[in-house]
Coordinates of C-alpha atoms and ligand atoms in Angstrom, one line a residue:
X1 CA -20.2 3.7 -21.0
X2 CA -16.7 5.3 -19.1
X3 CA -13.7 2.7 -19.1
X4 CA -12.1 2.3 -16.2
X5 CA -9.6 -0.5 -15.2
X6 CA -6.1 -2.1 -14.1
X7 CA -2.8 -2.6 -15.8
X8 CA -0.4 -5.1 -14.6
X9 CA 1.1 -8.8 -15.1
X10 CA 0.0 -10.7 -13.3
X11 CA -3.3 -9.6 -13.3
X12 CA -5.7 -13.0 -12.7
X13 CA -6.0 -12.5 -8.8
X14 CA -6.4 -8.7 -8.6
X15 CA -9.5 -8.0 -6.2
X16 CA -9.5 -4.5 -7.9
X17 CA -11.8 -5.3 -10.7
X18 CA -14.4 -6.9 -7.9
X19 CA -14.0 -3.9 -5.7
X20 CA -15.0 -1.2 -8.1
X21 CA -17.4 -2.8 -10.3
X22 CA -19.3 -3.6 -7.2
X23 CA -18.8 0.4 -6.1
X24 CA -20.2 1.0 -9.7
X25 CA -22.9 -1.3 -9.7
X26 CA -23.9 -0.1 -6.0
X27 CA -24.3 3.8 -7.1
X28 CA -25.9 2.5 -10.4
X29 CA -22.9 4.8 -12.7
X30 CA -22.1 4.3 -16.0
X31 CA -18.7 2.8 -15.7
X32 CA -17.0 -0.5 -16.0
X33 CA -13.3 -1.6 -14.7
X34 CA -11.8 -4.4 -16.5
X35 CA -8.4 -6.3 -16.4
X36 CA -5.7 -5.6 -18.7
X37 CA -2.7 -8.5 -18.5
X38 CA -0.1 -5.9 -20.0
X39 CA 3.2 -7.2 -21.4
X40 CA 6.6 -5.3 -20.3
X41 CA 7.3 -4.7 -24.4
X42 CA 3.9 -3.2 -24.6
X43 CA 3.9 -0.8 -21.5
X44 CA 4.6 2.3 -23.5
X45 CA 1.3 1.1 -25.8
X46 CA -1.1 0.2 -23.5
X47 CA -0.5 3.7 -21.4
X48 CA -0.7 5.4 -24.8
X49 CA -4.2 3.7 -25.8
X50 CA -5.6 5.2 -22.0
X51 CA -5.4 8.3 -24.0
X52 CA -6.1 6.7 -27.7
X53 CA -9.4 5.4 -26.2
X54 CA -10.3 7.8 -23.8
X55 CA -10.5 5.5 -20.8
X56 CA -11.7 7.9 -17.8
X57 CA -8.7 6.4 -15.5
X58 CA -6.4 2.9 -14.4
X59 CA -5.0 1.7 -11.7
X60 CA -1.3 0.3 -12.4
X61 CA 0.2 -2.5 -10.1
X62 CA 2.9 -4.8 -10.0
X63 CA 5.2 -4.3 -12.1
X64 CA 4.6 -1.0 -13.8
X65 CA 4.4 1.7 -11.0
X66 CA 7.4 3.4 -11.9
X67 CA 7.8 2.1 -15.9
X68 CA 4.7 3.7 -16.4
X69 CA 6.0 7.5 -15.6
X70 CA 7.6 8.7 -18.6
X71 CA 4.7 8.1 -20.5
X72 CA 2.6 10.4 -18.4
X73 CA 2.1 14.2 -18.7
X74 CA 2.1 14.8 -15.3
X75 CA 1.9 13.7 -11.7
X76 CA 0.6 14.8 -8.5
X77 CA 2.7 15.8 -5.5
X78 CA 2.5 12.2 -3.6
X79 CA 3.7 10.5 -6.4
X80 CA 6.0 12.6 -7.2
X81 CA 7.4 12.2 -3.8
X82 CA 7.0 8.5 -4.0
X83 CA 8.6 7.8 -7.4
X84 CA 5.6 5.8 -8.0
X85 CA 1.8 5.8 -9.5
X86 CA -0.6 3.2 -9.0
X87 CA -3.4 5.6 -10.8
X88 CA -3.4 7.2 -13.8
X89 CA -6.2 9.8 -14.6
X90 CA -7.1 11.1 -18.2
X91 CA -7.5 15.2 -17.4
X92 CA -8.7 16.3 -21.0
X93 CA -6.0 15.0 -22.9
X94 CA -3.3 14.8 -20.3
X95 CA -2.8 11.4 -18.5
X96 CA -1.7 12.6 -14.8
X97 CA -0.5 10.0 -12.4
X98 CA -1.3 9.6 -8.3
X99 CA -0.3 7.5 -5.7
X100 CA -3.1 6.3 -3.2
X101 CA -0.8 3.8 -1.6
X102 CA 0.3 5.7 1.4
X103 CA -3.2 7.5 2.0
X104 CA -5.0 4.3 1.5
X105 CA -2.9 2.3 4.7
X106 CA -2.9 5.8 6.6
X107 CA -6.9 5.9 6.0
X108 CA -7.1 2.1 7.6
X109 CA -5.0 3.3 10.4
X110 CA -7.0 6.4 11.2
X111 CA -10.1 4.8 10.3
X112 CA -10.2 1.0 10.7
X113 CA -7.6 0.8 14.3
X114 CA -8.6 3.8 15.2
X115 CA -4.9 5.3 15.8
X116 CA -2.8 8.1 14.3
X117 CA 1.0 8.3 13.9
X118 CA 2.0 11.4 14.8
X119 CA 4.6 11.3 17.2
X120 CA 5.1 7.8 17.0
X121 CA 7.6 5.1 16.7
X122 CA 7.1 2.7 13.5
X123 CA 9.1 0.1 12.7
X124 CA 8.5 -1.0 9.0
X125 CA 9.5 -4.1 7.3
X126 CA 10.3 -4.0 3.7
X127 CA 11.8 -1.9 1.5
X128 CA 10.1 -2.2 -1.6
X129 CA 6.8 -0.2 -3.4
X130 CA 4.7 -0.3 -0.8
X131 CA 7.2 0.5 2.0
X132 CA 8.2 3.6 0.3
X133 CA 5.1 4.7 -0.3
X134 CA 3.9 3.8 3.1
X135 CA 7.2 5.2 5.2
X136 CA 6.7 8.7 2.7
X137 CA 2.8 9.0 3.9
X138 CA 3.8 8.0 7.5
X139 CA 6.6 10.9 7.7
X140 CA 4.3 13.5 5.9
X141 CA 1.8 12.9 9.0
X142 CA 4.1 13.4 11.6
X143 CA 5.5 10.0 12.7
X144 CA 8.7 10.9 15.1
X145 CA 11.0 7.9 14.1
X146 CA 10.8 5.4 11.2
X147 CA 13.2 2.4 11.5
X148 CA 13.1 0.7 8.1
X149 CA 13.8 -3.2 8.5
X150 CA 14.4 -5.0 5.2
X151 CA 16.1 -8.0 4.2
X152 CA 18.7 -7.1 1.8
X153 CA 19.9 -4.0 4.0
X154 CA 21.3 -2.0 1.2
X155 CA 18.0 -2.2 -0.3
X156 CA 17.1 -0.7 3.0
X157 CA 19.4 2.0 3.0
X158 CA 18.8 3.2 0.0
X159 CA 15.4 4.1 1.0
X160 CA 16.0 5.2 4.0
X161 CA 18.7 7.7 2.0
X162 CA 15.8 8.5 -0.5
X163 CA 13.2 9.6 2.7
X164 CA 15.7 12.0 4.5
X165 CA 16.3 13.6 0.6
X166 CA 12.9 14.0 -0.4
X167 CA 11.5 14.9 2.7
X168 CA 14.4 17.2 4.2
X169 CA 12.4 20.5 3.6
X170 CA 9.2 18.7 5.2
X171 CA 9.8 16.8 8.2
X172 CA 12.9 17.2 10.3
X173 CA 11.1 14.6 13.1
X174 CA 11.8 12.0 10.7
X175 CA 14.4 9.7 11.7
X176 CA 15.0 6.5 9.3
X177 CA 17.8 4.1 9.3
X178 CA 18.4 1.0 8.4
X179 CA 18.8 -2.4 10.4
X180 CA 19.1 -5.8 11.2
X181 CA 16.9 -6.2 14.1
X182 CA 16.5 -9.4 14.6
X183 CA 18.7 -9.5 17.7
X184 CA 17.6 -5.9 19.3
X185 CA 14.7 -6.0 21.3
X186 CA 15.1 -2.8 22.4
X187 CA 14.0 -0.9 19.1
X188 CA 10.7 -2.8 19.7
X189 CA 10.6 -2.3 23.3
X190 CA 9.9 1.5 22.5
X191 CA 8.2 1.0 19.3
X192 CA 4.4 2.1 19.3
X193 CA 4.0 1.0 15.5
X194 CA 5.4 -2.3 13.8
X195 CA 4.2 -2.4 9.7
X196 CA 5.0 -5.8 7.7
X197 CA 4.9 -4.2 4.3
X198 CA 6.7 -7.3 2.7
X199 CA 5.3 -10.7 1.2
X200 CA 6.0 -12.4 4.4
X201 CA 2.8 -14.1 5.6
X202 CA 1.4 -15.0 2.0
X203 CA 2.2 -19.0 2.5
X204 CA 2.1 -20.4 6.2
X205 CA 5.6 -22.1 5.2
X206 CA 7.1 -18.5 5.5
X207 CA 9.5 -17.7 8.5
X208 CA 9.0 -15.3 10.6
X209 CA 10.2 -11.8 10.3
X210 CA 11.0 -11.1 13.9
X211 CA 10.9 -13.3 16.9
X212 CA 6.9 -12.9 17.9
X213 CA 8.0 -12.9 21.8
X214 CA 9.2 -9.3 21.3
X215 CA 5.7 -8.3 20.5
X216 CA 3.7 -6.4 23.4
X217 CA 0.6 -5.0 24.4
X218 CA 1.8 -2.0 23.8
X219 CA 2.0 -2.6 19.8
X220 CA -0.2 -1.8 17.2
X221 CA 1.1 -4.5 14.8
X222 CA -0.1 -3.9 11.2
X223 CA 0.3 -6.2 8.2
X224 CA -0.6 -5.3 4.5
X225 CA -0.6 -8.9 3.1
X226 CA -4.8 -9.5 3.1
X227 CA -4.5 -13.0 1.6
X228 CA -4.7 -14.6 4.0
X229 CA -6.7 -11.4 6.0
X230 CA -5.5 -13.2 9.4
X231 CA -1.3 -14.0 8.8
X232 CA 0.5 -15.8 11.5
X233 CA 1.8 -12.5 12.4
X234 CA -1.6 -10.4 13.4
X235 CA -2.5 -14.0 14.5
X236 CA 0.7 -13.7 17.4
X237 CA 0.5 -10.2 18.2
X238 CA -3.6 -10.8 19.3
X239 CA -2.2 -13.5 21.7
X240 CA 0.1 -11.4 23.4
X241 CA -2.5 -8.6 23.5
X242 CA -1.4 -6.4 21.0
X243 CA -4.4 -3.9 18.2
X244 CA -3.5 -5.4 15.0
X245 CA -4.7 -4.4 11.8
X246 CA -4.8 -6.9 8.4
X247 CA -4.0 -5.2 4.7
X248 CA -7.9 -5.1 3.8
X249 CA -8.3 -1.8 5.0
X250 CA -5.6 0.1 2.6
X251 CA -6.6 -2.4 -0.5
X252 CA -9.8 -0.6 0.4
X253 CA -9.2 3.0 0.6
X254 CA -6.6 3.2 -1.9
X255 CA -9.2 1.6 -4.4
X256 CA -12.1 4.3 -2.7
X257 CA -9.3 7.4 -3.4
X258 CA -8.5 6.4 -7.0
X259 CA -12.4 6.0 -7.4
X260 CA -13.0 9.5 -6.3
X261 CA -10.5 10.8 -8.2
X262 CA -11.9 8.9 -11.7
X263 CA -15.9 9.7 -10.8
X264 CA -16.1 12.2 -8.3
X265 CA -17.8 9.7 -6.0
X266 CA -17.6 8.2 -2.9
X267 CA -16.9 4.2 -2.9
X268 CA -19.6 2.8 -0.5
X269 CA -16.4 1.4 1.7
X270 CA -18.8 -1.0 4.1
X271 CA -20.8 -3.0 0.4
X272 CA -17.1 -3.3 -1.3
X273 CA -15.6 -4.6 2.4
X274 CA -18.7 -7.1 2.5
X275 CA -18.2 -8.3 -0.9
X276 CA -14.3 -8.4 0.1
X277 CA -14.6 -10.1 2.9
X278 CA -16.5 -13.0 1.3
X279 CA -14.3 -13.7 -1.7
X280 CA -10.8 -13.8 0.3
X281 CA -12.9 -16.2 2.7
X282 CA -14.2 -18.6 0.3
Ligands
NAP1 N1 -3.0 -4.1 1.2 C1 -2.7 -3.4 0.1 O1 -3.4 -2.6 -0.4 C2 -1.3 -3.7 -0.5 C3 -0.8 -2.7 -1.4 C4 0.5 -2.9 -2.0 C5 1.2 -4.1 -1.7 N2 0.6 -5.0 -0.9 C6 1.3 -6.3 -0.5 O2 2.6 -5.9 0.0 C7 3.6 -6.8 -0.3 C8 4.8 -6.1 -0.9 O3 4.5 -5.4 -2.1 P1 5.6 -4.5 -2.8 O4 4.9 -3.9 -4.0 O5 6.2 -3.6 -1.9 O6 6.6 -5.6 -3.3 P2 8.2 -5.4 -3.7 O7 8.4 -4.0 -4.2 O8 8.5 -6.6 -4.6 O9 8.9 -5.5 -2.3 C9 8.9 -6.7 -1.6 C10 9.6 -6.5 -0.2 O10 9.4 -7.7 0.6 C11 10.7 -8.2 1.0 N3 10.6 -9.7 1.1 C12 10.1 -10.5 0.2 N4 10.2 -11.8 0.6 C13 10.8 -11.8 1.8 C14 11.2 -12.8 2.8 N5 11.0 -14.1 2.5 N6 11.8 -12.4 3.9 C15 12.0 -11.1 4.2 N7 11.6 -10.1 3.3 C16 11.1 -10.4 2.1 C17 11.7 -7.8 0.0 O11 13.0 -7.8 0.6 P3 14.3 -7.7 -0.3 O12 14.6 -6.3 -0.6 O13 15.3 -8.3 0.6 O14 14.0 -8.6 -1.6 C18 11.1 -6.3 -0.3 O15 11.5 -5.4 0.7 C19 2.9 -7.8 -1.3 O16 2.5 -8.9 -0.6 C20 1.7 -7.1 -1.8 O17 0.6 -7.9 -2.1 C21 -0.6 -4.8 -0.3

């Protein structure tokens, strides 16, 4: 039997350990993914014991995905340009680290809305983990301006000054900088893409990032948050006729892309969004 499985505290509502083990029980492979709750003091022992053990691979989520680098031999060009890993892979007896984050929401795009970002105008909101790994991915493939929008604007900045430095060599489209938008319809006006990549959206109680009159037909408005899979933003944005696109999709295919990586197979997307589908709507 391979071990597989998830590091991370919290771990209690992680869909992960659903998603694969239903991907494992689907191809009949000998693998099970289990939940490890792991302590900040323990970190350092619980990436060791991947290797002690020999578990085939784990995901790492919040709030390990840059704690757990030193402890890795090695990392793969995304999340090495990330700063991040949310899977770790035991190669012999090396424990390399990926990042499917960005590739998983630029899967749902291309695959789920149907829509690619080349050339276009993204405004993203947030500036934490999954911004950066999302605004990275989007300016590898081409997007011509990323506007990052974040709360705390120095936190915003500082990505946006970590983007232009990593990617300098690799995309001289790209075009990130920081704002309050609140007040300046205009940046939406001639957006094409609008990404929540913050928490917004979780509780109904939450206020709203943006004023929703500013969103247009013209949009495709996408929101990571997939509890609830319909937020009062994707909710708006179909009203006023704009694509939208709920955070299923890159839950999805970053969990198929670390699978591939561990097994060698492919995750049987449409069972896994099935089983999905039914335990965030019961
Ligand atoms: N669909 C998926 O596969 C997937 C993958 C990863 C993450 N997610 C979801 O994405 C969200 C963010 O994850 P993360 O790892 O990036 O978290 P994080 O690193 O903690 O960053 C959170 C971001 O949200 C902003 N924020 C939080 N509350 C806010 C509020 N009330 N108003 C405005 N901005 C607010 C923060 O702004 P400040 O800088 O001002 O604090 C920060 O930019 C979570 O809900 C997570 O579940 C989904």
């Amino acid at each position: 039997m391979n071990i597989l499985g998830i590091i991370g505290y919290p771990i209690g509502h992680s869909l992960s350990p659903l998603m694969h083990n239903t991907a494992i029980k689907h191809l009949g492979l000998d693998y099970i993914y289990l939940p490890f709750e792991v302590k900040k003091e323990d970190i350092a022992l619980a990436v060791g014991g991947v290797k002690g053990l020999g578990i085939k691979g784990i995901n790492v989520t919040i709030p390990y995905k840059e704690t757990v680098i030193p402890y890795l031999d090695g990392m793969d060009e995304s999340a090495g340009l990330i700063g991040a890993v949310n899977t770790i892979k035991l190669e012999g007896d090396k424990l390399k680290g990926y990042n499917t984050d960005g590739m998983g929401f630029l899967q749902s795009i291309k695959i789920d809305a149907q829509e690619d970002v080349k050339g276009k105008k993204v405004i993203l909101f947030g500036a934490g983990g999954a911004a950066r790994a999302i605004a990275i991915q989007i300016a590898l493939e081409g997007a011509e301006e990323i506007i990052i929008a974040n709360r705390t604007i120095e936190k915003g900045e500082k990505l946006t000054e970590y983007i232009n430095k990593k990617l300098k060599a690799q995309s001289s489209k790209l075009k990130a900088q920081s704002s309050k938008l609140k007040a300046q319809i205009e940046y939406f006006r001639k957006a094409d893409i609008i990404v929540n990549t913050t928490s917004v959206g979780m509780k109904s109680s939450d206020t709203p990032l943006f004023p929703y009159n500013y969103i247009s037909d013209r949009h495709l408005i996408c929101d990571i948050v997939y509890r609830p899979l319909e937020t009062d933003l994707l909710r708006e944005a179909s009203k006023r006729g704009a694509k939208i696109l709920n955070g299923l999709g890159m839950l999805i295919y970053q969990g198929s892309l670390s699978f591939k990586i561990w097994t060698g197979y492919e995750m049987p997307v449409e069972v896994v969004r099935k089983t999905l589908m039914e335990e965030l709507k019961s």
